[in-house]
PDB file of C-alpha atoms in Angstrom:
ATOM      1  CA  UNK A   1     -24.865   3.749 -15.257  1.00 82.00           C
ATOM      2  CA  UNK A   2     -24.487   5.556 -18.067  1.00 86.00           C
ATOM      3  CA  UNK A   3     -26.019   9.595 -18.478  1.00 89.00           C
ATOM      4  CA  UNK A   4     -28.286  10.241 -21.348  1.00 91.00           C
ATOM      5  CA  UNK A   5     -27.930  13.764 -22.835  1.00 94.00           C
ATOM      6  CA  UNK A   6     -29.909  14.654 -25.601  1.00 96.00           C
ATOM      7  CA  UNK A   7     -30.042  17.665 -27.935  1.00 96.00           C
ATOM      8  CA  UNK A   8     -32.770  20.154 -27.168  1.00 97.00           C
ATOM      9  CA  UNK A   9     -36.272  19.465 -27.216  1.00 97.00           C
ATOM     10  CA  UNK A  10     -38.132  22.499 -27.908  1.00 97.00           C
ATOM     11  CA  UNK A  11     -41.183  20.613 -26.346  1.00 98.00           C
ATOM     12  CA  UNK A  12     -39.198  20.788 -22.938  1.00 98.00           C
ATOM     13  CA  UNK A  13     -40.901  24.260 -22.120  1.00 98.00           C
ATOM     14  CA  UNK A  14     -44.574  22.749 -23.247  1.00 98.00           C
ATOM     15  CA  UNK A  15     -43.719  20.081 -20.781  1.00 98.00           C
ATOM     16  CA  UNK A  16     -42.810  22.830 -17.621  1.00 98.00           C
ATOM     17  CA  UNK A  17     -45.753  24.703 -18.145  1.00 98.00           C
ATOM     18  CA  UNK A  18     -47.826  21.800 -17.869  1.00 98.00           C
ATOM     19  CA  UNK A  19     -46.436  20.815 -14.457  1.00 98.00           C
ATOM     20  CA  UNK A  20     -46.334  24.502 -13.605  1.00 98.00           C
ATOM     21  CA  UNK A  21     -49.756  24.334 -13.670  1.00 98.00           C
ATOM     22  CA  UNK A  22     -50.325  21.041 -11.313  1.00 98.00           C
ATOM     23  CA  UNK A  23     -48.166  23.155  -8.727  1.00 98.00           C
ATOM     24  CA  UNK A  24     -50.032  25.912  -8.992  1.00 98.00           C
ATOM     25  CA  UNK A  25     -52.933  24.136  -8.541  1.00 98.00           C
ATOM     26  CA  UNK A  26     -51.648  22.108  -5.315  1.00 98.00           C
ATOM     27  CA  UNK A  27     -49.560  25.691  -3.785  1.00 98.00           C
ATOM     28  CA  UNK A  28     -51.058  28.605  -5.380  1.00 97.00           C
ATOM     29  CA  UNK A  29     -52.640  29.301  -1.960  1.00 97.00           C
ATOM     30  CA  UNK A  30     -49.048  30.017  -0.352  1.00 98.00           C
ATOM     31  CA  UNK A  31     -48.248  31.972  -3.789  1.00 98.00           C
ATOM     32  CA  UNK A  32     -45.278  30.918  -5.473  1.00 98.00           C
ATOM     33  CA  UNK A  33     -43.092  31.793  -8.070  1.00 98.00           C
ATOM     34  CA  UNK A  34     -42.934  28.901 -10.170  1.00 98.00           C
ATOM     35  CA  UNK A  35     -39.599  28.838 -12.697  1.00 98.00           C
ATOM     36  CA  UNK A  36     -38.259  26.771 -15.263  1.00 98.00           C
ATOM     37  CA  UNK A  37     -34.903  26.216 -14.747  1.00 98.00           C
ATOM     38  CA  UNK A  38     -31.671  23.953 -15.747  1.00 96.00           C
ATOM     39  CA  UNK A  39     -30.414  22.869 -18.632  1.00 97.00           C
ATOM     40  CA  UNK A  40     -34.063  22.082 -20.617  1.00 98.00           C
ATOM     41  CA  UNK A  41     -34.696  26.444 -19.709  1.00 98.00           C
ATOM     42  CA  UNK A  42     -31.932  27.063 -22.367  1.00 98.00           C
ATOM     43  CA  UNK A  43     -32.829  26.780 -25.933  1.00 97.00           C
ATOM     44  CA  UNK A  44     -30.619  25.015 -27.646  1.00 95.00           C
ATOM     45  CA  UNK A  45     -28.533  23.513 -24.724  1.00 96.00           C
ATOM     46  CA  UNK A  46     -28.408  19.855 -24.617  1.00 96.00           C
ATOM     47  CA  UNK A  47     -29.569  17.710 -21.969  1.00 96.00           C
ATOM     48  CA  UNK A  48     -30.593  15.476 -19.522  1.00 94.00           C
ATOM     49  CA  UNK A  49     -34.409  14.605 -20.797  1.00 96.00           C
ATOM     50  CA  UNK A  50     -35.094  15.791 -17.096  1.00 96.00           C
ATOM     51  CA  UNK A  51     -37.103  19.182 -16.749  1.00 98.00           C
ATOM     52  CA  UNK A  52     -36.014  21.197 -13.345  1.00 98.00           C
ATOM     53  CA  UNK A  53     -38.537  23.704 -11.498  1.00 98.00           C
ATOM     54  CA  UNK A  54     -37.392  25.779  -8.859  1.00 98.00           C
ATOM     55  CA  UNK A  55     -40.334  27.365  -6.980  1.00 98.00           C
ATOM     56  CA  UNK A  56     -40.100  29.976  -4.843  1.00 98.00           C
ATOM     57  CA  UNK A  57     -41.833  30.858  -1.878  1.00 98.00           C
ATOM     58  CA  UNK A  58     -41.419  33.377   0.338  1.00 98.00           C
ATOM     59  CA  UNK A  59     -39.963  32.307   3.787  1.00 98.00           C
ATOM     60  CA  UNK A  60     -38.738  28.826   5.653  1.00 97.00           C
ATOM     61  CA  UNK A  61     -41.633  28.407   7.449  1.00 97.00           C
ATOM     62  CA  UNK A  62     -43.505  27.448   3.868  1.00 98.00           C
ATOM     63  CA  UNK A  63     -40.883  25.047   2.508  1.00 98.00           C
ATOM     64  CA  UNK A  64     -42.674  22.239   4.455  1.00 98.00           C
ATOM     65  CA  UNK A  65     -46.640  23.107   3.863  1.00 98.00           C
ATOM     66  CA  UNK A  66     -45.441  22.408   0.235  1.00 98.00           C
ATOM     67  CA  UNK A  67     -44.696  18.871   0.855  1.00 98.00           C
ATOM     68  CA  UNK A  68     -47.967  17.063   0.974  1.00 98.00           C
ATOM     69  CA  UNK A  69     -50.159  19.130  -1.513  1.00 98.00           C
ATOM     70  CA  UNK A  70     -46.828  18.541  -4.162  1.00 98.00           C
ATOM     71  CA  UNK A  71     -46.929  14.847  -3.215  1.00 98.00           C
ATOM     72  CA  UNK A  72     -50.790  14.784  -3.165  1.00 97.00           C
ATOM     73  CA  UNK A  73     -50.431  15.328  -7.071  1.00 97.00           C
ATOM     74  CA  UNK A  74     -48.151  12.510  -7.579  1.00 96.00           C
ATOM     75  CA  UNK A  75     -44.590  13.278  -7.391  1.00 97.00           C
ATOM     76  CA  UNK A  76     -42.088  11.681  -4.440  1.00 96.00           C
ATOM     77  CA  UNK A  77     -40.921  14.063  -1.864  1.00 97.00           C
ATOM     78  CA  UNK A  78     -36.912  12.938  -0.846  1.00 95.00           C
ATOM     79  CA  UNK A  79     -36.659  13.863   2.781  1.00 96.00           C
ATOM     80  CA  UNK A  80     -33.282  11.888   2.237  1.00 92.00           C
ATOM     81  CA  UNK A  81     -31.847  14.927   0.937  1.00 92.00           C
ATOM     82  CA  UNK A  82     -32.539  17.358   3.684  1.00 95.00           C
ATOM     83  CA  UNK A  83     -29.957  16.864   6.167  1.00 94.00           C
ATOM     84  CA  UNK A  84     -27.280  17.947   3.100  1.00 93.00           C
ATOM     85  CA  UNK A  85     -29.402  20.570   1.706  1.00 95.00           C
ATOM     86  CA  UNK A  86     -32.338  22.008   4.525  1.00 96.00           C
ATOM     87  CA  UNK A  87     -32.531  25.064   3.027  1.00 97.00           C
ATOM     88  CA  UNK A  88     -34.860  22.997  -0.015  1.00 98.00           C
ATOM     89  CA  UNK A  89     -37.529  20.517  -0.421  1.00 98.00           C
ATOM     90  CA  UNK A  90     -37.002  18.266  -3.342  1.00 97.00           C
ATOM     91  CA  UNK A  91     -39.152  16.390  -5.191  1.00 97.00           C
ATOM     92  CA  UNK A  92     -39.813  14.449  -8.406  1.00 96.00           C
ATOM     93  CA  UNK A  93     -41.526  12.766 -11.024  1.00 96.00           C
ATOM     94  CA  UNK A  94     -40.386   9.311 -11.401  1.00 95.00           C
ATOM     95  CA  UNK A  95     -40.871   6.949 -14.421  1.00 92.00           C
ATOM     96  CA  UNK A  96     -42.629   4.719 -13.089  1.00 91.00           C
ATOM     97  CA  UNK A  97     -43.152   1.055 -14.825  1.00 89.00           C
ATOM     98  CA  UNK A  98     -46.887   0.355 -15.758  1.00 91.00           C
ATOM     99  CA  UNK A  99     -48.837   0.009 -13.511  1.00 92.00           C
ATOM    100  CA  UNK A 100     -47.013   0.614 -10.621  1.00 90.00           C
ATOM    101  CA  UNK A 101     -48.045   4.003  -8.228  1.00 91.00           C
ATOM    102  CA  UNK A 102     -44.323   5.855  -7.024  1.00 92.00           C
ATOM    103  CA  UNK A 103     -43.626   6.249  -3.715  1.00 93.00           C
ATOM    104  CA  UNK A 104     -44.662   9.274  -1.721  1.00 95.00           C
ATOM    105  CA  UNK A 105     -41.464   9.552  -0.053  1.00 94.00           C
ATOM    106  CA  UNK A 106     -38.170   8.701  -0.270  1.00 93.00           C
ATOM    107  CA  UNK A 107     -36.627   8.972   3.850  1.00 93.00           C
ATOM    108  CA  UNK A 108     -33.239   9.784   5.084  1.00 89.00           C
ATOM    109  CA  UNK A 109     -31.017   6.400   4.596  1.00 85.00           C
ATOM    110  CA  UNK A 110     -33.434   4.864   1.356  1.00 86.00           C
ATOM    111  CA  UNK A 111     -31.004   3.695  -0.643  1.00 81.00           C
ATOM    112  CA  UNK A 112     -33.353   5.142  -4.029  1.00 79.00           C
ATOM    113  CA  UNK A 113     -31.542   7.787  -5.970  1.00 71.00           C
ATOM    114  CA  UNK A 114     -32.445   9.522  -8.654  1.00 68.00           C
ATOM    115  CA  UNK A 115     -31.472   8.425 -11.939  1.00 67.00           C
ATOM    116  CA  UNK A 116     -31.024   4.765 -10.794  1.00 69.00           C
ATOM    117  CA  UNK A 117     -33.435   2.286 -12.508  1.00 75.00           C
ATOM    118  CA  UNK A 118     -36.250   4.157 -11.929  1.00 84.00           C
ATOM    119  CA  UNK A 119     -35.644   7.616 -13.874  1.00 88.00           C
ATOM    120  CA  UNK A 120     -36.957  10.796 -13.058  1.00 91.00           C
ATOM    121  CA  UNK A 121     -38.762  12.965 -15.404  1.00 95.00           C
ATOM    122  CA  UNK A 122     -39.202  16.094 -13.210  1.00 97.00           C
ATOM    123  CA  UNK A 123     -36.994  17.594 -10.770  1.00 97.00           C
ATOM    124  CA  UNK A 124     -38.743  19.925  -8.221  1.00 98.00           C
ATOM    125  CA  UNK A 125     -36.491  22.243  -5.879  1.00 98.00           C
ATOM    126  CA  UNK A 126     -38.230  24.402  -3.429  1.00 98.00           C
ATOM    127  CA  UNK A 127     -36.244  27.404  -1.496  1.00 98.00           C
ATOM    128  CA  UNK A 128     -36.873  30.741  -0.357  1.00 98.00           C
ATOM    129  CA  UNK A 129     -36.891  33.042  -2.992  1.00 97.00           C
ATOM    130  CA  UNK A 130     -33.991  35.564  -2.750  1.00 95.00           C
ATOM    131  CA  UNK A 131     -32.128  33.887  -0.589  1.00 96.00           C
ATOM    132  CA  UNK A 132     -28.549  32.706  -2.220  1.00 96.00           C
ATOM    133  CA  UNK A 133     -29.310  29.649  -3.677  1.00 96.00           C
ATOM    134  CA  UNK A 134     -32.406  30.398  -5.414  1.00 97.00           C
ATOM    135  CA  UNK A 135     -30.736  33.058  -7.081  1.00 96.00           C
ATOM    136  CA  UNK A 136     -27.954  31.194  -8.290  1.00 96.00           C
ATOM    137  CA  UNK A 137     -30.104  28.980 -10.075  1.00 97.00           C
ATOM    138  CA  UNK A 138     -32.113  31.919 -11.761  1.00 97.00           C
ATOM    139  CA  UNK A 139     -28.832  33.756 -12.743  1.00 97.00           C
ATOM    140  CA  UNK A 140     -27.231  30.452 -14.344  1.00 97.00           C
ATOM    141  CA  UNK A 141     -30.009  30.045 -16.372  1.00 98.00           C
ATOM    142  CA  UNK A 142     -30.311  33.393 -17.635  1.00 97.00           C
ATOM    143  CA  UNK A 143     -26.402  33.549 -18.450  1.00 97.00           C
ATOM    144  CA  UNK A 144     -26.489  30.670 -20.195  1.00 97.00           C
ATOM    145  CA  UNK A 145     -29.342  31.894 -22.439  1.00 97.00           C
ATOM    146  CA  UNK A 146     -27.366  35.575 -23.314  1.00 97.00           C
ATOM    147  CA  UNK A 147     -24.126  33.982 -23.719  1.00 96.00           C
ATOM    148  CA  UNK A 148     -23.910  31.181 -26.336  1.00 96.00           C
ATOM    149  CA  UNK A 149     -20.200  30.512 -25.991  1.00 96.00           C
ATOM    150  CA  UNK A 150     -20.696  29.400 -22.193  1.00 96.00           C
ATOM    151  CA  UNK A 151     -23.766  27.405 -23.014  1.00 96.00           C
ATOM    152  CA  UNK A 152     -21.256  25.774 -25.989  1.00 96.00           C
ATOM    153  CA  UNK A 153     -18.647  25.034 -23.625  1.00 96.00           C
ATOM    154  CA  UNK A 154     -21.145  23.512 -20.843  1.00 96.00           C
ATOM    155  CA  UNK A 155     -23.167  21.435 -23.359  1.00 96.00           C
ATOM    156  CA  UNK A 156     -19.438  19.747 -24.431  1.00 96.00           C
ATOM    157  CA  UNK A 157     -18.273  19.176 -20.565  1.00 96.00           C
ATOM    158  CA  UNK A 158     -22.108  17.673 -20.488  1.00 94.00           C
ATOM    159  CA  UNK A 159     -21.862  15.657 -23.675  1.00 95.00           C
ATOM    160  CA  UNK A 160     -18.114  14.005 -22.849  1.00 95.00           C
ATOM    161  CA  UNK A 161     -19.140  13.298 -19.327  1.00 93.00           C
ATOM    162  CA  UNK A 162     -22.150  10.987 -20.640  1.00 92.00           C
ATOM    163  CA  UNK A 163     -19.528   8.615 -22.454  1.00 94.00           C
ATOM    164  CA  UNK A 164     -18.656   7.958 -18.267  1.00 93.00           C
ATOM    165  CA  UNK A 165     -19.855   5.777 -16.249  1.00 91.00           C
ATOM    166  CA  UNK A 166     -21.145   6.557 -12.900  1.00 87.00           C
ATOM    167  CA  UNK A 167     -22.560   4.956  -9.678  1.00 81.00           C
ATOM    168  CA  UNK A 168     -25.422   7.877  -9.591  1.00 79.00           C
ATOM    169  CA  UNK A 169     -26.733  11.000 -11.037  1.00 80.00           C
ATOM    170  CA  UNK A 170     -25.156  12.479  -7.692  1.00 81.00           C
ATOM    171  CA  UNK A 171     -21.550  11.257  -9.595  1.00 87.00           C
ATOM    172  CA  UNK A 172     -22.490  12.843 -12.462  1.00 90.00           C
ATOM    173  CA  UNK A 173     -23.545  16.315 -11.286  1.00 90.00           C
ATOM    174  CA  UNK A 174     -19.883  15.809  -8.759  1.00 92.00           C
ATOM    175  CA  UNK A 175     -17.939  15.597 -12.362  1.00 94.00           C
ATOM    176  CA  UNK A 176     -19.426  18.521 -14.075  1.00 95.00           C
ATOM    177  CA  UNK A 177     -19.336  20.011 -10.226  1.00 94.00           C
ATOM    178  CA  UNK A 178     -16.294  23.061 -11.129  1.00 95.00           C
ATOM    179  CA  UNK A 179     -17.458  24.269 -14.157  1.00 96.00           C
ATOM    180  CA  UNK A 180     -20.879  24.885 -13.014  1.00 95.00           C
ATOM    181  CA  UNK A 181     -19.778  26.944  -9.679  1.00 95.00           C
ATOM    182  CA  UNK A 182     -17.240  29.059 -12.000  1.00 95.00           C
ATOM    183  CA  UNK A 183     -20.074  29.569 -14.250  1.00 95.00           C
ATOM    184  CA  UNK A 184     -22.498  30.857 -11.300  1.00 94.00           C
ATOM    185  CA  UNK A 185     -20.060  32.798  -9.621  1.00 95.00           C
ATOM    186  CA  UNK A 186     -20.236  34.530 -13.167  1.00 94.00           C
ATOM    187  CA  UNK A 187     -23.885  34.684 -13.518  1.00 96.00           C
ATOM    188  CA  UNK A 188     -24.535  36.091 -10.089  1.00 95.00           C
ATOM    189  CA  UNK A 189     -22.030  38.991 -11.142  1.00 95.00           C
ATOM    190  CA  UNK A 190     -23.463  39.516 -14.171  1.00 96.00           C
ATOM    191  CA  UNK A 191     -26.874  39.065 -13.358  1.00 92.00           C
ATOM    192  CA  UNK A 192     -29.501  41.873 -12.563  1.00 80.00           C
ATOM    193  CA  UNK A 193     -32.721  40.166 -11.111  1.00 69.00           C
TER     194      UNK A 193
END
């Protein structure tokens, strides 16, 4: 499969405040802080038509009273993920064909990843705020907003890598996998929040 990265659409933050909303609605109870973040967050950065979210709550015991009031407005949680990554809940909005309702869940050993036939529109990552890695996606994205010449050099990796072909998006995000750590170990140093 081949990665689609686009120039910047500057109706990408239109689109997260629209699904901050929905998640507001479905978690506001368990008061969040709901973020845009990845490469749609930075204005003029070229992407992957995919808007991220990171929402924050505020210890472990909420990441899973998030998953059925998220799925409950539509998007597919991916349990699959968990064993790799338990410190998050992941879910997304998948392009669906017409007329056909996505799956609620996506278990450990589906074979469904994202970015296969069946594209995702929305990425949704809930962690702990504060903790490690919700800050590194925070910092990233506000580094690569104040400092052009990194988001330059990351939109190029991004932009040669699409001419690849990969197995997964998983593949894709492995390739561009170095530049991005270097760039957060930056951002956390640089960053203030």
């Amino acid at each position: 499969m081949k990665v689609l990265i686009v120039p910047y659409d500057p109706l990408w933050p239109d689109s997260f405040a629209e699904h901050q909303r929905v998640l507001s609605e479905a978690i506001g109870h368990l008061f969040p802080v709901i973020d845009h973040i990845g490469s749609t967050s930075v204005p003029g950065l070229a992407a992957k038509p995919v808007i991220d979210i990171l929402v924050g709550v505020a210890s472990d015991e909420l990441l899973d009273k998030t998953i059925e009031p998220i799925t409950n407005r539509g998007y597919t949680y991916f349990r699959k993920y968990e064993p790799s990554m338990p410190y998050r809940r992941f879910f997304a909005q998948l392009g669906m064909p017409p007329g056909e309702t996505p799956p609620s869940l996506i278990d450990i050993g589906d074979p469904f990843v994202t970015g296969g036939p069946i594209p995702s529109l929305v990425n949704i990552h809930v962690m702990v705020r504060h903790t490690y890695h919700w800050k590194r996606h925070v910092a990233l994205r506000d580094y690569l907003r104040s400092h052009a010449a990194m988001a330059e050099a990351y939109a190029a990796l991004k932009i040669e890598l699409a001419t690849r072909e990969y197995g997964d998006t998983n593949e894709y995000n492995a390739a561009k996998d170095d530049f991005v750590k270097a760039a957060e170990q930056h951002a956390l140093a640089w960053w203030k929040g």
